[in-house]
């Protein structure tokens, strides 16, 4: 896990603290960074490292995250989606966060970026 | 529109789903079971120290030995299974237990009846024993009713469903056989077939109830705990079929257990158990998480002891009551080493997770939170695992060699493992709920 899960938010927030419209590519990058603060507490890895996030789209003030879970039996679906909503509402210019859990393509451990320990 | 897509993944087909979390039971329901199970484990482990000399002498039919066996099979293993299933059903089968109120009533009847049964058993007071048996037996039958109604409503009927459905039927059979044996202690109608009846009761319970549940649950949990998703499922299916067939034939022909039938039943259950061991071993070998945590290490040790128990089975059959210590070692390998350690490993996985879920799930993304592994000391958990595994091994050696000192030393070590597990998990569960 990231030692400072909110560091990505720091990168996109103006030094003055005022709300600003971010360039889209930076917005997407910031969103990927923020999602690293949402994690599977049992595995101990964030959802980006786990490869659970399949895509992020931004359309105006709406950000849409498409993700999966490690298994259909995973009890953490609601926890992860509410976590995603919590972190992404922090992005400047975003008024709505939409999450969508999908099962295709089916997740497998080969999607994990790296596992330590 | 702008988009950012994770590079290695093909475009996904959007299909929103219900994660199942909304159907989960109250925190109290599984936890009351886990707490009671740990208390029964502590009592059973203390009892193991007490009866160790009887075990090393091969007195497997002694009342105290039977009482301790029930503390393990019913008190520790079955109570843990019930608690785990209440939590497991919504995520595995997409349906929560039909009546949570009935589940609490079941729990009360079961946990009140079992100590009465044990006390009556030990003191020879038949009304107390029979009353306790009736109480916990009723609790188990109510559980089966509740589970049956739940399974009827389950949208998915895969391997896990069939395992649980079969296990429920064998649990009913176990209760009926047990009631028959309890009545025999008062009225003595079974006569010289008592040992055979005890063997049937034990094997229907262990294979039909416990092993089938283990197969159905492991099929879902091992990939999640070990990150080992590419393992083929056919050994688990094979295991379930052979186990159910073996336990079913044992039940059907328990009055006609001539050698060919006995060997057929043994072979079927052994193939079922070995397939399960092979299936689990494949998961462990192909896991993405290379470092095994304390829970999974314990579960692996349990599977190892299960393998040992299966290996002893042919010798127990051929030598029968002429080698009582071998029979004791066989049952110890299965109950104390095998299923008890497998259950202990899963308690180390499930209980801290539920505590985390209860305390922190609403805070995900809002602040930095601990992970599940932060909630307890991994070093202490590993020490508990070592004591469990070493204690079981020493106890087995003591029994096989007839050395009571070794046997008692093993039981003491096992009790140490149980005490450490209790010292870790009970405060974790019972501490007032608050965010650290």
PDB file of C-alpha atoms in Angstrom, chain B residues 179-425:
ATOM      1  CA  UNK B 179     -29.390 -39.919  19.804  1.00  0.00           C
ATOM      2  CA  UNK B 180     -29.544 -43.660  19.335  1.00  0.00           C
ATOM      3  CA  UNK B 181     -26.159 -44.068  21.010  1.00  0.00           C
ATOM      4  CA  UNK B 182     -27.144 -41.741  23.851  1.00  0.00           C
ATOM      5  CA  UNK B 183     -30.319 -43.737  24.436  1.00  0.00           C
ATOM      6  CA  UNK B 184     -28.254 -46.921  24.418  1.00  0.00           C
ATOM      7  CA  UNK B 185     -26.266 -45.653  27.385  1.00  0.00           C
ATOM      8  CA  UNK B 186     -29.520 -45.588  29.355  1.00  0.00           C
ATOM      9  CA  UNK B 187     -31.359 -48.612  27.951  1.00  0.00           C
ATOM     10  CA  UNK B 188     -28.567 -50.697  26.408  1.00  0.00           C
ATOM     11  CA  UNK B 189     -30.404 -51.906  23.303  1.00  0.00           C
ATOM     12  CA  UNK B 190     -27.449 -51.898  20.906  1.00  0.00           C
ATOM     13  CA  UNK B 191     -25.572 -54.602  22.748  1.00  0.00           C
ATOM     14  CA  UNK B 192     -22.240 -55.773  21.375  1.00  0.00           C
ATOM     15  CA  UNK B 193     -22.638 -53.652  18.253  1.00  0.00           C
ATOM     16  CA  UNK B 194     -21.910 -50.479  20.224  1.00  0.00           C
ATOM     17  CA  UNK B 195     -18.364 -49.966  18.971  1.00  0.00           C
ATOM     18  CA  UNK B 196     -19.489 -50.453  15.391  1.00  0.00           C
ATOM     19  CA  UNK B 197     -22.309 -47.948  15.945  1.00  0.00           C
ATOM     20  CA  UNK B 198     -19.843 -45.449  17.403  1.00  0.00           C
ATOM     21  CA  UNK B 199     -17.637 -45.892  14.318  1.00  0.00           C
ATOM     22  CA  UNK B 200     -20.562 -45.302  11.956  1.00  0.00           C
ATOM     23  CA  UNK B 201     -21.672 -42.243  13.936  1.00  0.00           C
ATOM     24  CA  UNK B 202     -18.158 -40.803  13.890  1.00  0.00           C
ATOM     25  CA  UNK B 203     -17.567 -41.383  10.187  1.00  0.00           C
ATOM     26  CA  UNK B 204     -20.933 -40.099   9.033  1.00  0.00           C
ATOM     27  CA  UNK B 205     -20.187 -36.982  11.095  1.00  0.00           C
ATOM     28  CA  UNK B 206     -16.621 -36.492   9.888  1.00  0.00           C
ATOM     29  CA  UNK B 207     -17.024 -37.454   6.238  1.00  0.00           C
ATOM     30  CA  UNK B 208     -20.662 -36.649   5.560  1.00  0.00           C
ATOM     31  CA  UNK B 209     -20.937 -33.478   7.583  1.00  0.00           C
ATOM     32  CA  UNK B 210     -17.510 -31.937   8.219  1.00  0.00           C
ATOM     33  CA  UNK B 211     -15.604 -33.006   5.101  1.00  0.00           C
ATOM     34  CA  UNK B 212     -18.445 -32.135   2.735  1.00  0.00           C
ATOM     35  CA  UNK B 213     -18.725 -28.676   4.276  1.00  0.00           C
ATOM     36  CA  UNK B 214     -14.936 -28.300   4.051  1.00  0.00           C
ATOM     37  CA  UNK B 215     -15.008 -29.184   0.351  1.00  0.00           C
ATOM     38  CA  UNK B 216     -17.855 -26.785  -0.419  1.00  0.00           C
ATOM     39  CA  UNK B 217     -16.333 -23.941   1.563  1.00  0.00           C
ATOM     40  CA  UNK B 218     -12.730 -24.481   0.466  1.00  0.00           C
ATOM     41  CA  UNK B 219     -13.873 -24.449  -3.133  1.00  0.00           C
ATOM     42  CA  UNK B 220     -14.813 -20.789  -2.612  1.00  0.00           C
ATOM     43  CA  UNK B 221     -12.447 -19.630   0.096  1.00  0.00           C
ATOM     44  CA  UNK B 222      -9.079 -21.093  -0.904  1.00  0.00           C
ATOM     45  CA  UNK B 223      -8.898 -19.141  -4.191  1.00  0.00           C
ATOM     46  CA  UNK B 224      -9.762 -15.992  -2.261  1.00  0.00           C
ATOM     47  CA  UNK B 225      -7.353 -16.563   0.623  1.00  0.00           C
ATOM     48  CA  UNK B 226      -4.439 -17.811  -1.483  1.00  0.00           C
ATOM     49  CA  UNK B 227      -5.065 -15.994  -4.778  1.00  0.00           C
ATOM     50  CA  UNK B 228      -4.979 -19.265  -6.665  1.00  0.00           C
ATOM     51  CA  UNK B 229      -7.757 -18.871  -9.166  1.00  0.00           C
ATOM     52  CA  UNK B 230      -6.538 -21.042 -12.031  1.00  0.00           C
ATOM     53  CA  UNK B 231      -6.829 -24.324 -10.161  1.00  0.00           C
ATOM     54  CA  UNK B 232      -9.182 -26.795 -11.900  1.00  0.00           C
ATOM     55  CA  UNK B 233     -12.261 -27.598  -9.841  1.00  0.00           C
ATOM     56  CA  UNK B 234     -12.765 -31.233 -10.885  1.00  0.00           C
ATOM     57  CA  UNK B 235     -10.840 -32.725  -7.930  1.00  0.00           C
ATOM     58  CA  UNK B 236     -13.203 -30.869  -5.600  1.00  0.00           C
ATOM     59  CA  UNK B 237     -16.206 -32.241  -7.488  1.00  0.00           C
ATOM     60  CA  UNK B 238     -14.705 -35.734  -7.427  1.00  0.00           C
ATOM     61  CA  UNK B 239     -14.018 -35.349  -3.731  1.00  0.00           C
ATOM     62  CA  UNK B 240     -17.594 -34.319  -2.998  1.00  0.00           C
ATOM     63  CA  UNK B 241     -19.101 -37.196  -4.977  1.00  0.00           C
ATOM     64  CA  UNK B 242     -16.888 -39.898  -3.485  1.00  0.00           C
ATOM     65  CA  UNK B 243     -17.256 -38.587   0.035  1.00  0.00           C
ATOM     66  CA  UNK B 244     -21.034 -38.337  -0.228  1.00  0.00           C
ATOM     67  CA  UNK B 245     -21.276 -41.760  -1.844  1.00  0.00           C
ATOM     68  CA  UNK B 246     -19.054 -43.352   0.802  1.00  0.00           C
ATOM     69  CA  UNK B 247     -20.871 -41.729   3.710  1.00  0.00           C
ATOM     70  CA  UNK B 248     -24.220 -42.568   2.107  1.00  0.00           C
ATOM     71  CA  UNK B 249     -23.323 -46.244   1.674  1.00  0.00           C
ATOM     72  CA  UNK B 250     -22.020 -46.363   5.246  1.00  0.00           C
ATOM     73  CA  UNK B 251     -25.343 -45.021   6.440  1.00  0.00           C
ATOM     74  CA  UNK B 252     -27.373 -47.334   4.235  1.00  0.00           C
ATOM     75  CA  UNK B 253     -25.490 -50.499   5.111  1.00  0.00           C
ATOM     76  CA  UNK B 254     -24.515 -49.749   8.695  1.00  0.00           C
ATOM     77  CA  UNK B 255     -26.309 -52.921   9.825  1.00  0.00           C
ATOM     78  CA  UNK B 256     -24.567 -55.024   7.156  1.00  0.00           C
ATOM     79  CA  UNK B 257     -20.959 -53.893   7.297  1.00  0.00           C
ATOM     80  CA  UNK B 258     -19.457 -57.128   6.030  1.00  0.00           C
ATOM     81  CA  UNK B 259     -15.802 -56.760   4.965  1.00  0.00           C
ATOM     82  CA  UNK B 260     -16.439 -56.089   1.236  1.00  0.00           C
ATOM     83  CA  UNK B 261     -18.899 -53.313   2.077  1.00  0.00           C
ATOM     84  CA  UNK B 262     -16.609 -51.911   4.739  1.00  0.00           C
ATOM     85  CA  UNK B 263     -13.667 -51.784   2.329  1.00  0.00           C
ATOM     86  CA  UNK B 264     -15.818 -50.251  -0.392  1.00  0.00           C
ATOM     87  CA  UNK B 265     -17.013 -47.538   1.978  1.00  0.00           C
ATOM     88  CA  UNK B 266     -13.445 -46.964   3.169  1.00  0.00           C
ATOM     89  CA  UNK B 267     -12.140 -46.733  -0.391  1.00  0.00           C
ATOM     90  CA  UNK B 268     -14.847 -44.264  -1.432  1.00  0.00           C
ATOM     91  CA  UNK B 269     -14.342 -41.970   1.541  1.00  0.00           C
ATOM     92  CA  UNK B 270     -10.558 -42.268   1.246  1.00  0.00           C
ATOM     93  CA  UNK B 271     -10.671 -41.264  -2.430  1.00  0.00           C
ATOM     94  CA  UNK B 272     -12.950 -38.378  -1.479  1.00  0.00           C
ATOM     95  CA  UNK B 273     -10.613 -37.220   1.277  1.00  0.00           C
ATOM     96  CA  UNK B 274      -7.490 -37.668  -0.854  1.00  0.00           C
ATOM     97  CA  UNK B 275      -9.058 -35.739  -3.724  1.00  0.00           C
ATOM     98  CA  UNK B 276      -9.785 -32.953  -1.292  1.00  0.00           C
ATOM     99  CA  UNK B 277      -6.224 -33.026   0.004  1.00  0.00           C
ATOM    100  CA  UNK B 278      -4.931 -32.962  -3.583  1.00  0.00           C
ATOM    101  CA  UNK B 279      -7.262 -30.124  -4.524  1.00  0.00           C
ATOM    102  CA  UNK B 280      -6.227 -28.055  -1.518  1.00  0.00           C
ATOM    103  CA  UNK B 281      -2.540 -28.845  -2.105  1.00  0.00           C
ATOM    104  CA  UNK B 282      -2.866 -27.630  -5.702  1.00  0.00           C
ATOM    105  CA  UNK B 283      -4.281 -24.364  -4.415  1.00  0.00           C
ATOM    106  CA  UNK B 284      -1.399 -23.982  -2.000  1.00  0.00           C
ATOM    107  CA  UNK B 285       1.166 -24.780  -4.691  1.00  0.00           C
ATOM    108  CA  UNK B 286      -0.262 -22.380  -7.280  1.00  0.00           C
ATOM    109  CA  UNK B 287      -0.947 -19.518  -4.909  1.00  0.00           C
ATOM    110  CA  UNK B 288       0.008 -16.011  -5.921  1.00  0.00           C
ATOM    111  CA  UNK B 289       0.585 -15.029  -2.305  1.00  0.00           C
ATOM    112  CA  UNK B 290       3.817 -16.831  -1.692  1.00  0.00           C
ATOM    113  CA  UNK B 291       4.092 -16.096   2.018  1.00  0.00           C
ATOM    114  CA  UNK B 292       1.569 -18.151   3.945  1.00  0.00           C
ATOM    115  CA  UNK B 293      -0.049 -16.305   6.802  1.00  0.00           C
ATOM    116  CA  UNK B 294      -0.726 -17.984  10.142  1.00  0.00           C
ATOM    117  CA  UNK B 295      -4.278 -18.943   9.200  1.00  0.00           C
ATOM    118  CA  UNK B 296      -3.385 -20.644   5.964  1.00  0.00           C
ATOM    119  CA  UNK B 297      -0.360 -22.330   7.557  1.00  0.00           C
ATOM    120  CA  UNK B 298      -2.669 -23.829  10.161  1.00  0.00           C
ATOM    121  CA  UNK B 299      -5.133 -24.920   7.500  1.00  0.00           C
ATOM    122  CA  UNK B 300      -2.269 -26.574   5.599  1.00  0.00           C
ATOM    123  CA  UNK B 301      -1.183 -28.385   8.755  1.00  0.00           C
ATOM    124  CA  UNK B 302      -4.757 -29.567   9.215  1.00  0.00           C
ATOM    125  CA  UNK B 303      -4.802 -30.948   5.683  1.00  0.00           C
ATOM    126  CA  UNK B 304      -1.532 -32.747   6.396  1.00  0.00           C
ATOM    127  CA  UNK B 305      -3.032 -34.423   9.463  1.00  0.00           C
ATOM    128  CA  UNK B 306      -6.096 -35.344   7.440  1.00  0.00           C
ATOM    129  CA  UNK B 307      -3.785 -37.122   5.016  1.00  0.00           C
ATOM    130  CA  UNK B 308      -2.163 -38.958   7.932  1.00  0.00           C
ATOM    131  CA  UNK B 309      -5.571 -40.036   9.189  1.00  0.00           C
ATOM    132  CA  UNK B 310      -6.516 -41.424   5.777  1.00  0.00           C
ATOM    133  CA  UNK B 311      -3.193 -43.283   5.627  1.00  0.00           C
ATOM    134  CA  UNK B 312      -3.933 -44.925   8.992  1.00  0.00           C
ATOM    135  CA  UNK B 313      -7.450 -46.021   8.003  1.00  0.00           C
ATOM    136  CA  UNK B 314      -6.565 -49.370   6.332  1.00  0.00           C
ATOM    137  CA  UNK B 315      -4.483 -50.424   9.330  1.00  0.00           C
ATOM    138  CA  UNK B 316      -7.295 -49.528  11.711  1.00  0.00           C
ATOM    139  CA  UNK B 317      -9.722 -51.647   9.698  1.00  0.00           C
ATOM    140  CA  UNK B 318      -7.433 -54.646   9.443  1.00  0.00           C
ATOM    141  CA  UNK B 319      -6.424 -54.610  13.093  1.00  0.00           C
ATOM    142  CA  UNK B 320      -9.718 -53.442  14.586  1.00  0.00           C
ATOM    143  CA  UNK B 321     -10.085 -53.379  18.358  1.00  0.00           C
ATOM    144  CA  UNK B 322      -6.985 -55.509  18.746  1.00  0.00           C
ATOM    145  CA  UNK B 323      -4.965 -52.323  18.230  1.00  0.00           C
ATOM    146  CA  UNK B 324      -6.884 -49.751  20.273  1.00  0.00           C
ATOM    147  CA  UNK B 325      -4.059 -47.203  20.362  1.00  0.00           C
ATOM    148  CA  UNK B 326      -3.949 -47.207  16.578  1.00  0.00           C
ATOM    149  CA  UNK B 327      -7.674 -46.492  16.510  1.00  0.00           C
ATOM    150  CA  UNK B 328      -7.157 -43.634  18.965  1.00  0.00           C
ATOM    151  CA  UNK B 329      -4.312 -42.234  16.859  1.00  0.00           C
ATOM    152  CA  UNK B 330      -6.489 -42.446  13.760  1.00  0.00           C
ATOM    153  CA  UNK B 331      -9.308 -40.460  15.348  1.00  0.00           C
ATOM    154  CA  UNK B 332      -6.856 -37.972  16.848  1.00  0.00           C
ATOM    155  CA  UNK B 333      -5.232 -37.406  13.457  1.00  0.00           C
ATOM    156  CA  UNK B 334      -8.608 -36.655  11.907  1.00  0.00           C
ATOM    157  CA  UNK B 335     -10.336 -34.724  14.699  1.00  0.00           C
ATOM    158  CA  UNK B 336      -7.608 -32.997  16.723  1.00  0.00           C
ATOM    159  CA  UNK B 337      -4.909 -32.629  14.083  1.00  0.00           C
ATOM    160  CA  UNK B 338      -6.952 -32.573  10.876  1.00  0.00           C
ATOM    161  CA  UNK B 339     -10.273 -30.807  11.110  1.00  0.00           C
ATOM    162  CA  UNK B 340      -9.518 -28.877  14.302  1.00  0.00           C
ATOM    163  CA  UNK B 341      -6.433 -27.236  12.801  1.00  0.00           C
ATOM    164  CA  UNK B 342      -8.209 -26.640   9.497  1.00  0.00           C
ATOM    165  CA  UNK B 343     -10.984 -24.865  11.394  1.00  0.00           C
ATOM    166  CA  UNK B 344      -8.489 -22.941  13.542  1.00  0.00           C
ATOM    167  CA  UNK B 345      -6.794 -21.692  10.399  1.00  0.00           C
ATOM    168  CA  UNK B 346     -10.072 -20.466   9.002  1.00  0.00           C
ATOM    169  CA  UNK B 347     -10.966 -18.792  12.280  1.00  0.00           C
ATOM    170  CA  UNK B 348      -7.731 -16.823  11.987  1.00  0.00           C
ATOM    171  CA  UNK B 349      -8.852 -15.737   8.528  1.00  0.00           C
ATOM    172  CA  UNK B 350     -12.541 -15.075   9.156  1.00  0.00           C
ATOM    173  CA  UNK B 351     -12.743 -13.598  12.665  1.00  0.00           C
ATOM    174  CA  UNK B 352     -10.263 -10.705  12.179  1.00  0.00           C
ATOM    175  CA  UNK B 353     -11.817  -9.976   8.785  1.00  0.00           C
ATOM    176  CA  UNK B 354     -15.285  -9.670  10.303  1.00  0.00           C
ATOM    177  CA  UNK B 355     -13.941  -7.444  13.062  1.00  0.00           C
ATOM    178  CA  UNK B 356     -12.279  -5.255  10.442  1.00  0.00           C
ATOM    179  CA  UNK B 357     -15.440  -5.175   8.374  1.00  0.00           C
ATOM    180  CA  UNK B 358     -17.534  -4.210  11.378  1.00  0.00           C
ATOM    181  CA  UNK B 359     -15.200  -1.460  12.563  1.00  0.00           C
ATOM    182  CA  UNK B 360     -13.694   0.029   9.447  1.00  0.00           C
ATOM    183  CA  UNK B 361     -15.631  -0.769   6.292  1.00  0.00           C
ATOM    184  CA  UNK B 362     -17.589   2.486   6.398  1.00  0.00           C
ATOM    185  CA  UNK B 363     -14.331   4.454   6.542  1.00  0.00           C
ATOM    186  CA  UNK B 364     -12.729   3.063   3.397  1.00  0.00           C
ATOM    187  CA  UNK B 365     -11.354   5.937   1.341  1.00  0.00           C
ATOM    188  CA  UNK B 366     -12.021   8.468   4.080  1.00  0.00           C
ATOM    189  CA  UNK B 367      -8.910   7.902   6.156  1.00  0.00           C
ATOM    190  CA  UNK B 368      -5.947   5.614   6.387  1.00  0.00           C
ATOM    191  CA  UNK B 369      -7.055   2.306   7.882  1.00  0.00           C
ATOM    192  CA  UNK B 370      -5.332  -0.809   9.155  1.00  0.00           C
ATOM    193  CA  UNK B 371      -5.450  -3.970   7.096  1.00  0.00           C
ATOM    194  CA  UNK B 372      -6.865  -7.147   8.590  1.00  0.00           C
ATOM    195  CA  UNK B 373      -3.385  -8.466   9.408  1.00  0.00           C
ATOM    196  CA  UNK B 374      -2.781  -5.400  11.601  1.00  0.00           C
ATOM    197  CA  UNK B 375      -5.523  -6.445  14.006  1.00  0.00           C
ATOM    198  CA  UNK B 376      -3.578  -9.255  15.620  1.00  0.00           C
ATOM    199  CA  UNK B 377       0.015 -10.323  16.132  1.00  0.00           C
ATOM    200  CA  UNK B 378       1.170 -12.600  13.326  1.00  0.00           C
ATOM    201  CA  UNK B 379       4.003 -13.844  15.521  1.00  0.00           C
ATOM    202  CA  UNK B 380       1.608 -14.930  18.272  1.00  0.00           C
ATOM    203  CA  UNK B 381      -0.657 -16.564  15.714  1.00  0.00           C
ATOM    204  CA  UNK B 382       2.299 -18.482  14.288  1.00  0.00           C
ATOM    205  CA  UNK B 383       3.278 -19.545  17.794  1.00  0.00           C
ATOM    206  CA  UNK B 384      -0.263 -20.817  18.310  1.00  0.00           C
ATOM    207  CA  UNK B 385      -0.020 -22.723  15.048  1.00  0.00           C
ATOM    208  CA  UNK B 386       3.290 -24.282  16.023  1.00  0.00           C
ATOM    209  CA  UNK B 387       1.922 -25.350  19.399  1.00  0.00           C
ATOM    210  CA  UNK B 388      -1.174 -26.830  17.762  1.00  0.00           C
ATOM    211  CA  UNK B 389       0.801 -28.746  15.164  1.00  0.00           C
ATOM    212  CA  UNK B 390       3.616 -29.865  17.469  1.00  0.00           C
ATOM    213  CA  UNK B 391       1.162 -30.775  20.223  1.00  0.00           C
ATOM    214  CA  UNK B 392      -0.867 -32.912  17.845  1.00  0.00           C
ATOM    215  CA  UNK B 393       2.282 -34.642  16.609  1.00  0.00           C
ATOM    216  CA  UNK B 394       3.592 -35.343  20.099  1.00  0.00           C
ATOM    217  CA  UNK B 395       0.203 -36.596  21.247  1.00  0.00           C
ATOM    218  CA  UNK B 396       0.048 -38.944  18.276  1.00  0.00           C
ATOM    219  CA  UNK B 397       3.527 -40.273  18.957  1.00  0.00           C
ATOM    220  CA  UNK B 398       2.600 -40.738  22.612  1.00  0.00           C
ATOM    221  CA  UNK B 399      -0.512 -42.688  21.681  1.00  0.00           C
ATOM    222  CA  UNK B 400       1.204 -44.835  19.066  1.00  0.00           C
ATOM    223  CA  UNK B 401       4.053 -45.703  21.435  1.00  0.00           C
ATOM    224  CA  UNK B 402       1.880 -45.962  24.524  1.00  0.00           C
ATOM    225  CA  UNK B 403       3.945 -43.302  26.263  1.00  0.00           C
ATOM    226  CA  UNK B 404       1.650 -41.335  28.556  1.00  0.00           C
ATOM    227  CA  UNK B 405       4.273 -38.705  29.326  1.00  0.00           C
ATOM    228  CA  UNK B 406       4.686 -37.849  25.658  1.00  0.00           C
ATOM    229  CA  UNK B 407       0.940 -37.943  25.184  1.00  0.00           C
ATOM    230  CA  UNK B 408       0.307 -35.531  28.024  1.00  0.00           C
ATOM    231  CA  UNK B 409       3.146 -33.249  26.906  1.00  0.00           C
ATOM    232  CA  UNK B 410       1.557 -33.144  23.452  1.00  0.00           C
ATOM    233  CA  UNK B 411      -1.834 -32.343  24.926  1.00  0.00           C
ATOM    234  CA  UNK B 412      -0.299 -29.567  27.015  1.00  0.00           C
ATOM    235  CA  UNK B 413       1.296 -28.056  23.917  1.00  0.00           C
ATOM    236  CA  UNK B 414      -2.011 -28.299  22.081  1.00  0.00           C
ATOM    237  CA  UNK B 415      -3.730 -26.560  24.988  1.00  0.00           C
ATOM    238  CA  UNK B 416      -1.073 -23.846  24.737  1.00  0.00           C
ATOM    239  CA  UNK B 417      -2.041 -23.333  21.103  1.00  0.00           C
ATOM    240  CA  UNK B 418      -5.707 -23.123  22.008  1.00  0.00           C
ATOM    241  CA  UNK B 419      -4.928 -20.668  24.819  1.00  0.00           C
ATOM    242  CA  UNK B 420      -2.966 -18.419  22.458  1.00  0.00           C
ATOM    243  CA  UNK B 421      -5.736 -18.548  19.868  1.00  0.00           C
ATOM    244  CA  UNK B 422      -8.289 -17.676  22.540  1.00  0.00           C
ATOM    245  CA  UNK B 423      -6.090 -14.912  23.942  1.00  0.00           C
ATOM    246  CA  UNK B 424      -5.837 -13.365  20.478  1.00  0.00           C
ATOM    247  CA  UNK B 425      -9.287 -13.792  19.011  1.00  0.00           C
TER     248      UNK B 425
END
